[in-house]
Coordinates of C-alpha atoms in Angstrom, one line a residue:
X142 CA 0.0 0.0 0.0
X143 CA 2.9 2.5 0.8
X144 CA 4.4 1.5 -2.5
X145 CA 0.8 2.9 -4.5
X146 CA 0.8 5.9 -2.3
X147 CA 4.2 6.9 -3.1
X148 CA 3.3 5.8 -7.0
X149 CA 0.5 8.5 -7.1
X150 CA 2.4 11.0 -5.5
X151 CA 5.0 10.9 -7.9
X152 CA 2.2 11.4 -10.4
X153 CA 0.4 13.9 -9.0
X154 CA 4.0 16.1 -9.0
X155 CA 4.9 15.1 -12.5
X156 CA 0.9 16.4 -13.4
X157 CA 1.1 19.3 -11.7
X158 CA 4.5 20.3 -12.7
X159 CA 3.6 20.0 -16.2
X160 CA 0.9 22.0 -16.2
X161 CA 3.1 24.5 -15.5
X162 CA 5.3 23.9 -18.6
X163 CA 5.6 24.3 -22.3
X164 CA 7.0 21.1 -23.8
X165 CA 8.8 22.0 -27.3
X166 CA 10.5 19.9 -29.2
X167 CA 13.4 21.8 -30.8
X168 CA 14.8 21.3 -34.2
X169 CA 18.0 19.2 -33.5
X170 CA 20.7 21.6 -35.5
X171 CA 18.8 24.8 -34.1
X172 CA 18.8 26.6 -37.8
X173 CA 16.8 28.8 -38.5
X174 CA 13.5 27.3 -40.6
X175 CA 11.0 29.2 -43.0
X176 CA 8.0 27.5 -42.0
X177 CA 5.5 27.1 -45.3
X178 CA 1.7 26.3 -45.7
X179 CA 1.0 25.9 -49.4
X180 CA -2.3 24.2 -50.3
X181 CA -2.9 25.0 -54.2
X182 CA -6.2 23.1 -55.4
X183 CA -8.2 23.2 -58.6
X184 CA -11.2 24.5 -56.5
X185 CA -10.3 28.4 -57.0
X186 CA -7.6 30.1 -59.7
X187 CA -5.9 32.0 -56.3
X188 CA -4.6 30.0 -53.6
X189 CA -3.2 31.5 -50.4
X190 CA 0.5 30.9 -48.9
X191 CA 1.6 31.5 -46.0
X192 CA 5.6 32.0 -44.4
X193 CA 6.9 32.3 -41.1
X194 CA 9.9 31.8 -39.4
X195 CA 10.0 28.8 -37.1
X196 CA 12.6 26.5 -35.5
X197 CA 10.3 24.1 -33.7
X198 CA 9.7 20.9 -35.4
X199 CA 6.2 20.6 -34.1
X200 CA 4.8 23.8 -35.7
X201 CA 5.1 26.7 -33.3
X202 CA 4.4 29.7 -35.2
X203 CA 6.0 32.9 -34.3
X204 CA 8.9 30.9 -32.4
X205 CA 11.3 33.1 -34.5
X206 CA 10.6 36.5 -36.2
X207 CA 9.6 36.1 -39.8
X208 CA 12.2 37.9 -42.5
X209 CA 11.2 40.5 -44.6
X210 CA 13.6 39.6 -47.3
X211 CA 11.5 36.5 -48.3
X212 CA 12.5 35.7 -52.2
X213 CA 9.9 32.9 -53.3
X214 CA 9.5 31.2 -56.3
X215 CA 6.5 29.1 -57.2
X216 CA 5.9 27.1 -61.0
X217 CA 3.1 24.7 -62.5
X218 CA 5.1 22.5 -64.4
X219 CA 7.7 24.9 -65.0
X220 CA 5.4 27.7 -65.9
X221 CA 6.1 30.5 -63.5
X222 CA 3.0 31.4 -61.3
X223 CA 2.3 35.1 -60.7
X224 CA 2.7 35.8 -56.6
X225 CA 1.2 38.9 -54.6
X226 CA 1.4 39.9 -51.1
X227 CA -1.3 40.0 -49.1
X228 CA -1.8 43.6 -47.6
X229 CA -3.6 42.4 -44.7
X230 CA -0.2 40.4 -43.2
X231 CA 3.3 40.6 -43.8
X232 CA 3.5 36.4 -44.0
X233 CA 0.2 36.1 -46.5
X234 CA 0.6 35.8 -50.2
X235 CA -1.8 34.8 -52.8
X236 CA -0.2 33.1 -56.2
X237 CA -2.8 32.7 -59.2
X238 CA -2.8 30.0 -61.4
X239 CA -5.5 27.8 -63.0
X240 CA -3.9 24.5 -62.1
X241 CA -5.3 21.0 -63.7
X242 CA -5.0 17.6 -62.2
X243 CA -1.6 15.9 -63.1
X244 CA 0.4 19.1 -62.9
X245 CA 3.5 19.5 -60.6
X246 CA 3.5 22.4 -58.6
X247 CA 6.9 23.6 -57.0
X248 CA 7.8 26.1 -55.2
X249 CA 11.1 27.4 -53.2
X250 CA 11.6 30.0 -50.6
X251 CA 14.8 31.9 -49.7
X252 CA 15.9 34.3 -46.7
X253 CA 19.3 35.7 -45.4
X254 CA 19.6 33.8 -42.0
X255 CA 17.6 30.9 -43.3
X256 CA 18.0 27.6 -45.3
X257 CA 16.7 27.2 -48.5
X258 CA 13.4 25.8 -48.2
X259 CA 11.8 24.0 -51.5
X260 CA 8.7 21.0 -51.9
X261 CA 7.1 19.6 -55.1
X262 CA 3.8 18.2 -55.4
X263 CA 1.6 16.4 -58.2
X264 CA -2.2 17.9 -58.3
X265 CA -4.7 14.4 -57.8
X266 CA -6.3 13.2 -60.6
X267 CA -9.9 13.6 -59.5
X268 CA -12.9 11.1 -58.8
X269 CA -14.1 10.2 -62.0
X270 CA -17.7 10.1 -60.8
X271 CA -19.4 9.5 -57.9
X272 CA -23.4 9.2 -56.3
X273 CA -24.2 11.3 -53.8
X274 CA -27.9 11.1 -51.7
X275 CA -29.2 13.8 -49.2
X276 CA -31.7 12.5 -46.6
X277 CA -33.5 13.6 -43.4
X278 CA -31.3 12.4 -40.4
X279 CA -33.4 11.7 -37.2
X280 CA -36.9 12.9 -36.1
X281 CA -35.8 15.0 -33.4
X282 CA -33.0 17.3 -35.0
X283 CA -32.3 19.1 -38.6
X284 CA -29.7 16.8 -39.3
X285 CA -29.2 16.1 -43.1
X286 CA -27.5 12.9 -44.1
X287 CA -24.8 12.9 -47.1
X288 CA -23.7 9.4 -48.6
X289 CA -21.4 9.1 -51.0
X290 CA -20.3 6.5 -53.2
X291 CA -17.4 6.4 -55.6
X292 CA -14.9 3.9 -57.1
X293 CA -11.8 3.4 -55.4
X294 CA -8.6 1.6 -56.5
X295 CA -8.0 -1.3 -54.1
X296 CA -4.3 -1.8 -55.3
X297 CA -3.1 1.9 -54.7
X298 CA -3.4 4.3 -51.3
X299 CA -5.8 6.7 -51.9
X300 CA -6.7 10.0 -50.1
X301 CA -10.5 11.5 -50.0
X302 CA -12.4 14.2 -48.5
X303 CA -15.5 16.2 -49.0
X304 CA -16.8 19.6 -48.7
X305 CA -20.9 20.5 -48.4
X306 CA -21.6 23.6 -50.2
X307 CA -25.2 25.7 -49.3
X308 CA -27.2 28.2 -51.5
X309 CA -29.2 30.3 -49.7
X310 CA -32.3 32.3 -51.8
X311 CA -33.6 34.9 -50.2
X312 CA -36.6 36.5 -51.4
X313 CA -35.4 37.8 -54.7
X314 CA -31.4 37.3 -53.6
X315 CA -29.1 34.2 -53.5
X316 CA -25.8 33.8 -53.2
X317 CA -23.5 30.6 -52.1
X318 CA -22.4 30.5 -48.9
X319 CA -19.7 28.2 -48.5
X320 CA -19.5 29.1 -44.3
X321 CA -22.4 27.9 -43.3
X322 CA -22.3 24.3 -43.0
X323 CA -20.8 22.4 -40.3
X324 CA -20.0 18.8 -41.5
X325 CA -20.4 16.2 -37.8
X326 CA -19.6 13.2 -36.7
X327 CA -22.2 11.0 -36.5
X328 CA -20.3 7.7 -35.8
X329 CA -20.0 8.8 -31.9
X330 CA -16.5 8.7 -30.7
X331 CA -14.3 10.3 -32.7
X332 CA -10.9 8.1 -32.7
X333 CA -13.3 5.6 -33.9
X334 CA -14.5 7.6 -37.3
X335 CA -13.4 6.5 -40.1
X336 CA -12.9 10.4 -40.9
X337 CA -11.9 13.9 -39.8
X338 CA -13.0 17.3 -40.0
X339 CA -10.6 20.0 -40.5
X340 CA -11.2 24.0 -41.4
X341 CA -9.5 25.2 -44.4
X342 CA -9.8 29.1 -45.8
X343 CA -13.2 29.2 -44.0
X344 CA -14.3 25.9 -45.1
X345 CA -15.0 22.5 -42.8
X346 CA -13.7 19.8 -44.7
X347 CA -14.0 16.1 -43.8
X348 CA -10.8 14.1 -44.9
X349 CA -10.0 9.8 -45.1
X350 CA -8.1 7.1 -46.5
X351 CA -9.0 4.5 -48.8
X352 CA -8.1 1.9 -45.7
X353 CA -11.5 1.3 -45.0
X354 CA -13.1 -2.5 -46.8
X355 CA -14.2 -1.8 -50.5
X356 CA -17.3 -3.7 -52.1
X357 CA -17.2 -4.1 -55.7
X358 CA -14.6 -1.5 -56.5
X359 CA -16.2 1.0 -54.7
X360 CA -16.6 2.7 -51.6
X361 CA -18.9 4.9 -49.3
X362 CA -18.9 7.4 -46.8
X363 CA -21.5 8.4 -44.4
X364 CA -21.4 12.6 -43.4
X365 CA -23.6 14.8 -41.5
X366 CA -24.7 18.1 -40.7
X367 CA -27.0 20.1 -39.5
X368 CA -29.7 21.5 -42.0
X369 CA -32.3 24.5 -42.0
X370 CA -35.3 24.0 -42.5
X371 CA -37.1 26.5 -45.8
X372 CA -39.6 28.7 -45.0
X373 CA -41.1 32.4 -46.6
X374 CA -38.3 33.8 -46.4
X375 CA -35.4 31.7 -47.0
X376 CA -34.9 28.5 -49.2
X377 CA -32.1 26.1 -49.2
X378 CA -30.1 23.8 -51.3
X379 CA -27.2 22.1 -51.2
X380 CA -23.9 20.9 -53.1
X381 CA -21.0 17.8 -52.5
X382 CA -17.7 18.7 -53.6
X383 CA -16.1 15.4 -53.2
X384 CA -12.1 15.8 -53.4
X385 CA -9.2 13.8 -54.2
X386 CA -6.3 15.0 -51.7
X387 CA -2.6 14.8 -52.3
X388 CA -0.9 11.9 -49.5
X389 CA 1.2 15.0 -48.0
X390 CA -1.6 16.7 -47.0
X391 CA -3.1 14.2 -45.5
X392 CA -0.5 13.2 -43.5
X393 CA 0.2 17.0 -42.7
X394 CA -3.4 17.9 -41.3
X395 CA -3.9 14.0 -39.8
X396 CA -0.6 14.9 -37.6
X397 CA -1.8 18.3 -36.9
X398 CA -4.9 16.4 -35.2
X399 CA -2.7 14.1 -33.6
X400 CA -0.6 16.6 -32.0
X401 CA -3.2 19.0 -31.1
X402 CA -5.3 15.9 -29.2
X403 CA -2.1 14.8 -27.6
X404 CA -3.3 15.5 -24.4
X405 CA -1.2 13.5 -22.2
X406 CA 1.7 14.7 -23.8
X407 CA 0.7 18.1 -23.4
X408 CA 0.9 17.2 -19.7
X409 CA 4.3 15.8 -20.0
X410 CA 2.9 12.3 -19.3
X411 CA 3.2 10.7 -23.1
X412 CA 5.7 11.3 -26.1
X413 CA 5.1 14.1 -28.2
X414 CA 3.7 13.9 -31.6
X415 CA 6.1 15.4 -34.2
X416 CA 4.3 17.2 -37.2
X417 CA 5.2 15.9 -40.5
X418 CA 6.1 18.5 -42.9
X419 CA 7.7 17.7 -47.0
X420 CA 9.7 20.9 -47.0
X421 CA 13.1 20.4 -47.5
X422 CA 15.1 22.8 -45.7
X423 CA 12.0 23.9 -43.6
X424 CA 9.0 23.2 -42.0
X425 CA 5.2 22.6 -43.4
X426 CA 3.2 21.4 -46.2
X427 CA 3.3 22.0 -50.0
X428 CA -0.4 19.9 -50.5
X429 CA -2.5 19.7 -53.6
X430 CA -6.1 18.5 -54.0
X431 CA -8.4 18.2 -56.7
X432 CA -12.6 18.1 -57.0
X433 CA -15.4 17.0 -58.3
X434 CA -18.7 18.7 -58.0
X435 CA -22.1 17.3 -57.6
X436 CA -25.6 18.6 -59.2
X437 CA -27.4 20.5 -56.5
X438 CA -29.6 18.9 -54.4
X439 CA -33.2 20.1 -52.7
X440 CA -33.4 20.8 -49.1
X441 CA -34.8 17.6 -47.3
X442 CA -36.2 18.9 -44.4
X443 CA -39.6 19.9 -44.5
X444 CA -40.8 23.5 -44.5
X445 CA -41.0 24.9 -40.4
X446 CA -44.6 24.4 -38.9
X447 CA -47.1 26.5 -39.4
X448 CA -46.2 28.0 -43.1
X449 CA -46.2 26.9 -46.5
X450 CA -43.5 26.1 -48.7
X451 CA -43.0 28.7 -50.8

């Protein structure tokens, strides 16, 4: 019994002593590291970039001062891709380029004090097809349901995700409002969904491997979210962007998640979990995805009680 009581106490001093500390795990040669967040897609012709300076190998942002002497260089397939700073922060930029599946995006970032930093990625070749169905979830909530079903290569490693788009018409008004929706689990606890959900430029995106069993060639995923019902005023529809995402990009945001829900470890009690990154010379992710859009679908919930469908 003295022995357990001594056990816990050792415990309770390593908790609370953690508490009070900031584990980081520093970058073995202590160079300084641009840190780069590159996610070019065929969704928009801009895509945002972002460089800091870092020397932390699990992602602390702002551990170092960023340069201001930041000579970048980005190319689709060897054709140069034009690049603006953002006005709004000193570490945004925006490069635009209409980019098509198959192309190899490169890019390669330079400052005085810093290693050369420099990634390549191919963009996905995107699902072919795929089916997607919208029904009412339960009785008691304005959950909507979203299956999809697409074909999936059973000899290769394959990366998914999905995005739910909403159109709003209002009166005489409608625009898209890609904000709105809130993809949820609906599997119960999360380590034991076969996907996540990560935000992205405003967007909740749920992301999965192919490692799931596949019937027929094909496969299917189950999403959720929660729905408004149409009335007067307001009518809804919605659309599935279903995407085909690069393998560093997964594993990039899939170790973010890991590190960020390392909890023990955050408490000193468990080993840390390192970020991946495919920058050589630095820190980050150069990831590519490609889509595939969906016909727009009616909203599935009935009208609210007590008015009429307009």
């Amino acid at each position: 019994m003295k022995r357990v009581y001594i056990l816990m106490a050792i415990l309770a001093i390593a908790g609370i002593t953690a508490c009070e500390q900031e584990f980081e795990i520093i970058d073995t040669d202590g160079d300084n590291r641009l840190h780069i967040e590159f996610l070019p897609s065929t969704l928009r012709e801009w895509h945002e970039l972002k460089i800091t300076g870092a020397r932390s190998i699990n992602n602390s942002i702002g551990d170092i001062e960023t340069p201001s002497d930041i000579r970048i260089r980005i190319t689709a397939d060897g054709e140069e891709v034009r690049l603006e700073q953002d006005n709004t922060s000193p570490k945004a930029y925006m490069a635009f380029h209409h980019l098509e599946p198959g192309q190899t995006v490169r890019i390669e970032a330079e400052a005085d004090g810093f290693e050369k930093a420099y990634a390549e990625s191919i963009i996905p070749y995107p699902v072919e097809e795929f089916n997607a169905a919208l029904v009412k979830g339960d009785d008691y909530s304005d959950e909507i349901r979203v299956t999809v079903d697409y074909p999936d290569d059973p000899d290769t490693m394959d990366m998914y995700g999905a995005v739910i788009v909403s159109e709003e018409t209002h009166s005489m008004l409608t625009y898209i409002s890609h904000n709105a929706v809130d993809i949820e689990m609906i599997y119960g606890i999360l380590d034991e969904s076969p996907f996540r959900t990560m935000w992205l430029r405003g967007r909740r995106i749920a992301y999965w491997n192919d490692s799931q069993a596949s019937q027929d060639g094909r496969q299917q995923m189950t999403l959720s979210f929660q729905g408004k019902k149409n009335d007067p005023n307001c009518t809804y529809r919605y659309k599935v962007l279903m995407l085909k995402i690069s393998e560093d990009f997964y594993r990039y945001f899939n170790g973010q998640w890991d590190r960020e829900n390392n909890i023990l470890a955050s408490m000193g009690l468990a080993s840390p979990t390192f970020t991946y990154t495919n920058i050589t010379g630095g820190l980050g992710v150069l990831g590519t995805l490609s889509h595939t859009e969906s016909e727009w679908f009616d909203n599935p919930l009935q009208p609210r009680e007590g008015r009429e469908e307009p």
